[in-house]
Tab-separated table of C-alpha atoms in Angstrom:
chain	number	residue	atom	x	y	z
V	23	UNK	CA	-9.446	6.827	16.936
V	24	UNK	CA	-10.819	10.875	17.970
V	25	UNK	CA	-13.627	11.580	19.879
V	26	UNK	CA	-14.790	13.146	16.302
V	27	UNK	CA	-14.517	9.451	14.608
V	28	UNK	CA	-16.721	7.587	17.415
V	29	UNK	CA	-19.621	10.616	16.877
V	30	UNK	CA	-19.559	10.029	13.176
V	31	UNK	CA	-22.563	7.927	11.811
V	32	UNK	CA	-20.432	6.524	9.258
V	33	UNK	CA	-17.551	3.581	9.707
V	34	UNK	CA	-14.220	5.065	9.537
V	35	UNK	CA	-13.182	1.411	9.175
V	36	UNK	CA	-12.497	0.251	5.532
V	37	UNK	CA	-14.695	-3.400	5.051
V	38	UNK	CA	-13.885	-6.283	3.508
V	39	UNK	CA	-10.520	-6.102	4.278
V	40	UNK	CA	-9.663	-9.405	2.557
V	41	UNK	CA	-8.988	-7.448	-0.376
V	42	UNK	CA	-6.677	-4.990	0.716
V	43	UNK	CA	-3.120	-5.482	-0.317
V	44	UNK	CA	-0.244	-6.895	2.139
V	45	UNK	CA	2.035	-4.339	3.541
V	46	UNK	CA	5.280	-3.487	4.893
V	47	UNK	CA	6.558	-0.697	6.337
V	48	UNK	CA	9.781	0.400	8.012
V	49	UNK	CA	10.270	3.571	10.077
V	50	UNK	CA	13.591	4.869	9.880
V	51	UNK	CA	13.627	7.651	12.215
V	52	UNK	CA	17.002	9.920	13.543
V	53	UNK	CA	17.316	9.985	17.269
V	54	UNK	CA	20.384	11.873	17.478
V	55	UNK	CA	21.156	14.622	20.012
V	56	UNK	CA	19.620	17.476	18.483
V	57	UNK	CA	16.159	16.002	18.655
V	58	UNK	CA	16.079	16.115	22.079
V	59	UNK	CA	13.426	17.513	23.712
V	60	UNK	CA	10.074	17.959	22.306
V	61	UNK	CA	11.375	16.242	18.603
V	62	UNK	CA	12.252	13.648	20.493
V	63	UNK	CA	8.665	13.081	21.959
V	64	UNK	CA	6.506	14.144	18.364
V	65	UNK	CA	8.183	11.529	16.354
V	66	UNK	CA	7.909	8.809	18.600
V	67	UNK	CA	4.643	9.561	19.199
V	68	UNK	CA	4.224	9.345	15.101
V	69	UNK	CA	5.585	6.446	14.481
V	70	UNK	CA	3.399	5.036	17.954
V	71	UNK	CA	0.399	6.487	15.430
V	72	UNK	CA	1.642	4.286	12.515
V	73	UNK	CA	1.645	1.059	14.270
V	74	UNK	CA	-1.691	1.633	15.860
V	75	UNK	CA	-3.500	2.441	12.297
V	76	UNK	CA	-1.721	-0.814	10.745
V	77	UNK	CA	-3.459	-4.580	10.304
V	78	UNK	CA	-2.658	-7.418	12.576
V	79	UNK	CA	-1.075	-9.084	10.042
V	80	UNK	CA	1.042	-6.062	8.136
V	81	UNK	CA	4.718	-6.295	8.376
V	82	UNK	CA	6.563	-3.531	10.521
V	83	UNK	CA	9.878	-2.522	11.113
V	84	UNK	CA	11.701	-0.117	13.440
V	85	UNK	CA	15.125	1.380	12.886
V	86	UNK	CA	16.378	4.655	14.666
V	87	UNK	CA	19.707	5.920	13.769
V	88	UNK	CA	22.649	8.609	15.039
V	89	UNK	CA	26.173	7.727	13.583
V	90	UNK	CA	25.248	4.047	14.420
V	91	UNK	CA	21.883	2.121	13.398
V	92	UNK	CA	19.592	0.266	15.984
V	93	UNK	CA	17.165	-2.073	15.139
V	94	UNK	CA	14.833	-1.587	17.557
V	95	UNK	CA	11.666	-3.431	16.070
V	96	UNK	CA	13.340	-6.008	13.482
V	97	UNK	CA	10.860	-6.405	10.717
V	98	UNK	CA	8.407	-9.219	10.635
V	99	UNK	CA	4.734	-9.592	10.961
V	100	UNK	CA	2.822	-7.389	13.220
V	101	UNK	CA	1.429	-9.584	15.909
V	102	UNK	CA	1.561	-7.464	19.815
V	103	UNK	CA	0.623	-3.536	18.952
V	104	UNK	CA	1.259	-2.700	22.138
V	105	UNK	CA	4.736	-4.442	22.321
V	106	UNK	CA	6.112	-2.656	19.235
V	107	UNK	CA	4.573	1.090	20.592
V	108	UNK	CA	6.676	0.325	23.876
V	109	UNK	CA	10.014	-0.222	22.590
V	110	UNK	CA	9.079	2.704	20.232
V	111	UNK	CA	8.581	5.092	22.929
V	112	UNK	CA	11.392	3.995	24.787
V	113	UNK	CA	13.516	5.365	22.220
V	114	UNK	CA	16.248	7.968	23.638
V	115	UNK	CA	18.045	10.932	21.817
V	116	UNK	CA	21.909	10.951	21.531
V	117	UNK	CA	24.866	10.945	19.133
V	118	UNK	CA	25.247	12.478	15.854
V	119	UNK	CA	23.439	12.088	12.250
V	120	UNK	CA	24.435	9.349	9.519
V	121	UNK	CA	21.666	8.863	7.349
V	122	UNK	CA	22.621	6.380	4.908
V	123	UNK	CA	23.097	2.838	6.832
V	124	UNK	CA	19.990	2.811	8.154
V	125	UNK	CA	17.827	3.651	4.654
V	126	UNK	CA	20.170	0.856	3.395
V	127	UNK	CA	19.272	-1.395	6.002
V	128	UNK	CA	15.296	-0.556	5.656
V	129	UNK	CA	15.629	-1.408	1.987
V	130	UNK	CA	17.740	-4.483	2.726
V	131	UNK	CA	14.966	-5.630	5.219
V	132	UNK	CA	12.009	-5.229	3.053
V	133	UNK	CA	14.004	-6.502	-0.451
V	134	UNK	CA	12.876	-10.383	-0.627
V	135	UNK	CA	9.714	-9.863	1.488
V	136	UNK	CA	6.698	-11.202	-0.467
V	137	UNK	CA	4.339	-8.208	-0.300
V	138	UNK	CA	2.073	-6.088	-2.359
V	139	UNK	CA	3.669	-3.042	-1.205
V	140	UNK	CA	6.573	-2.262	0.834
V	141	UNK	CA	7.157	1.475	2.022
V	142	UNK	CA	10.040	3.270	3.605
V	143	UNK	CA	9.168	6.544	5.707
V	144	UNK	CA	12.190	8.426	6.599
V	145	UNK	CA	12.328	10.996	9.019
V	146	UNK	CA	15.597	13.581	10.150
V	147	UNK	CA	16.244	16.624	11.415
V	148	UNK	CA	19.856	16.896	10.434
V	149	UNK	CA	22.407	16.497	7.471
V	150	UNK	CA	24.859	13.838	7.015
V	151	UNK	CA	27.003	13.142	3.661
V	152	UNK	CA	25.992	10.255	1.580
V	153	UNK	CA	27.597	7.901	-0.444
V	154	UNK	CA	28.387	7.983	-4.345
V	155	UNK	CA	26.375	4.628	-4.544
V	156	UNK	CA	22.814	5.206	-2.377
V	157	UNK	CA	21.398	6.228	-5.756
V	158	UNK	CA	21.727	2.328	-6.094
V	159	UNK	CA	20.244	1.306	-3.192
V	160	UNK	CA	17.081	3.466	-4.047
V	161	UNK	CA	16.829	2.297	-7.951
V	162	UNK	CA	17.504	-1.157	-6.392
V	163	UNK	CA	14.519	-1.043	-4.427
V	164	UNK	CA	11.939	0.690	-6.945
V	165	UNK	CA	12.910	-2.706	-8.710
V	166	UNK	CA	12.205	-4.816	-5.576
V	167	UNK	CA	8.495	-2.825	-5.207
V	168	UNK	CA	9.900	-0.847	-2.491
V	169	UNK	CA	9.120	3.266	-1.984
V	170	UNK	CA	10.425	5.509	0.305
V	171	UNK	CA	8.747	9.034	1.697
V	172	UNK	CA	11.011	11.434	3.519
V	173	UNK	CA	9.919	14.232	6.436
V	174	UNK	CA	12.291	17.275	6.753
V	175	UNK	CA	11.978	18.406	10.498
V	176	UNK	CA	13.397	21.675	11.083
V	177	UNK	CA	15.056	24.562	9.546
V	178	UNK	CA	18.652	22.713	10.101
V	179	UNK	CA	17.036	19.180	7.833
V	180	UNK	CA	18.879	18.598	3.908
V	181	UNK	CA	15.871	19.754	2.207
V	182	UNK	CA	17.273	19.166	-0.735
V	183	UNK	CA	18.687	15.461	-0.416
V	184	UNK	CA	15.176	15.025	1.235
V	185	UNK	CA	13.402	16.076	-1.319
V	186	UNK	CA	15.812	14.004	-3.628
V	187	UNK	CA	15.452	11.224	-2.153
V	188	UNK	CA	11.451	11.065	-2.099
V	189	UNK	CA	11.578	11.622	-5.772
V	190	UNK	CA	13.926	9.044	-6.714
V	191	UNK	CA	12.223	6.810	-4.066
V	192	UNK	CA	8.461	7.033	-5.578
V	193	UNK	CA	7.319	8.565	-2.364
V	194	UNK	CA	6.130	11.969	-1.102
V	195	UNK	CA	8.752	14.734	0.808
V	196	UNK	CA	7.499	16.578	3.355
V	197	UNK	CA	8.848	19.650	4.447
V	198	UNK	CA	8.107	20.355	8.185
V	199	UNK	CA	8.380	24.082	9.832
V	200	UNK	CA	5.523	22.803	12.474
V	201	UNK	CA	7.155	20.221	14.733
V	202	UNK	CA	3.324	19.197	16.113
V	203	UNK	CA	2.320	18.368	11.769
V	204	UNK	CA	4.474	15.260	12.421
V	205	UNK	CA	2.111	12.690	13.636
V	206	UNK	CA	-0.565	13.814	11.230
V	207	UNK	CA	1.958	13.295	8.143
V	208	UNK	CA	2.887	9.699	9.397
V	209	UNK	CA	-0.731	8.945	10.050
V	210	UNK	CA	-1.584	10.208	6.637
V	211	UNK	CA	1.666	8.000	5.092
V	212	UNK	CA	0.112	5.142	6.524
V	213	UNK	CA	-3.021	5.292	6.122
V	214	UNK	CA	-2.715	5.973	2.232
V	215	UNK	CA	-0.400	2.824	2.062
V	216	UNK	CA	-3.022	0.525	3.716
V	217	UNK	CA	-6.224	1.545	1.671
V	218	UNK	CA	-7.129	-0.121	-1.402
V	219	UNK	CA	-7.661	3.153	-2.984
V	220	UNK	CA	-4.585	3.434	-4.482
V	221	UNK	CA	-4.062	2.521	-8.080
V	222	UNK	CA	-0.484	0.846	-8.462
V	223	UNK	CA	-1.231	0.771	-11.991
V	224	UNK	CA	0.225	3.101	-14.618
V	225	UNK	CA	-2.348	6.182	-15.906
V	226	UNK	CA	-2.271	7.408	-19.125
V	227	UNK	CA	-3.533	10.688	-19.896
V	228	UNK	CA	-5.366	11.362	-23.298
V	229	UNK	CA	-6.787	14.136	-25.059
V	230	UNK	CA	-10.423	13.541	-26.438
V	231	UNK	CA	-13.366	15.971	-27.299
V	232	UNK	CA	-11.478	18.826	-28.441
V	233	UNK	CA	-13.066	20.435	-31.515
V	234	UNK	CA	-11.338	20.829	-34.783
């Protein structure tokens, strides 16, 4: 959707998308006080980015989080675009940072959904403690087909529980110094979660051809 794509002589578009695999993805995104400002704006305008490069019929979910969780786009089929982008971008920064009830709730939300693949992008700028048990919640999902990717925004972001959590969560961490990267690395989330290029099955590397 660039003034570069509509130039290209080639569809950007993937076809016969009858055989791409159902989806559903949650953004859980931190909207407390210190991402006012231009944070604020960049990852509302990713997660805007996400819904617009998703299928009519791909299941979505919204949750932004300080020390309390909001549901602001409950998750269910993806039917108005332009509905779910509003309340998106109406989203306000306040409060403080508590980053465990709302990855609970995201992988409570997407548990019994009937989907191919079900993805969690989590994004924070802060730190917040975390329970003994959210090791649980994460293994829980894996077993429900759920994954989770994590974006570090900031130099004042848990890098490390980031980064911990990506890894137990099958998904990709993303360490962010560049506040303007941010829509890119949702676009690029969702995109690679909505192509049919992605092989869910298990690869085995052998060793063949070597000379004796």
């Amino acid at each position: 959707q660039s003034p570069i794509e509509r130039i290209f002589p080639v569809e950007m578009e993937v076809k016969g998308k009858e055989k791409l695999p159902s989806l559903g993805l949650m953004i859980v995104m931190d909207r407390s006080g210190s991402k006012s400002g231009q944070k604020i704006v960049l990852a509302r305008e990713s997660a805007a980015r996400s819904v617009e490069l998703l299928r009519d019929d791909d299941t979505f979910g919204f949750i932004a989080f300080d020390d309390q969780v909001w549901e602001v786009i409950p998750v269910d089929e993806l039917k108005d675009k332009e509905a779910a982008i509003e309340k998106i971008l109406s989203v306000s920064a306040a409060g403080g940072t508590d980053i465990f009830p709302g990855m609970k709730k995201a992988y409570e939300d997407l548990a019994d959904l009937k989907l191919q693949r079900k993805h969690i992008i989590l994004l924070t700028d802060g730190q917040s403690p975390m329970p003994p048990d959210y090791e649980d919640v994460i293994s829980t999902g894996k077993n429900n087909n759920i994954t989770m990717s994590t974006v570090a925004i900031g130099s004042d972001a848990d890098r490390g529980l980031l980064e911990d959590l990506a890894e137990s969560g099958g998904g990709r961490f993303y360490d962010v110094v560049d506040e303007s990267t941010v829509p890119s690395i949702l676009a690029r989330e969702t995109s690679m979660m909505t192509r049919p290029y992605i092989d869910d099955n298990p690869f085995y590397l052998t060793l063949g051809g070597v000379p004796v």
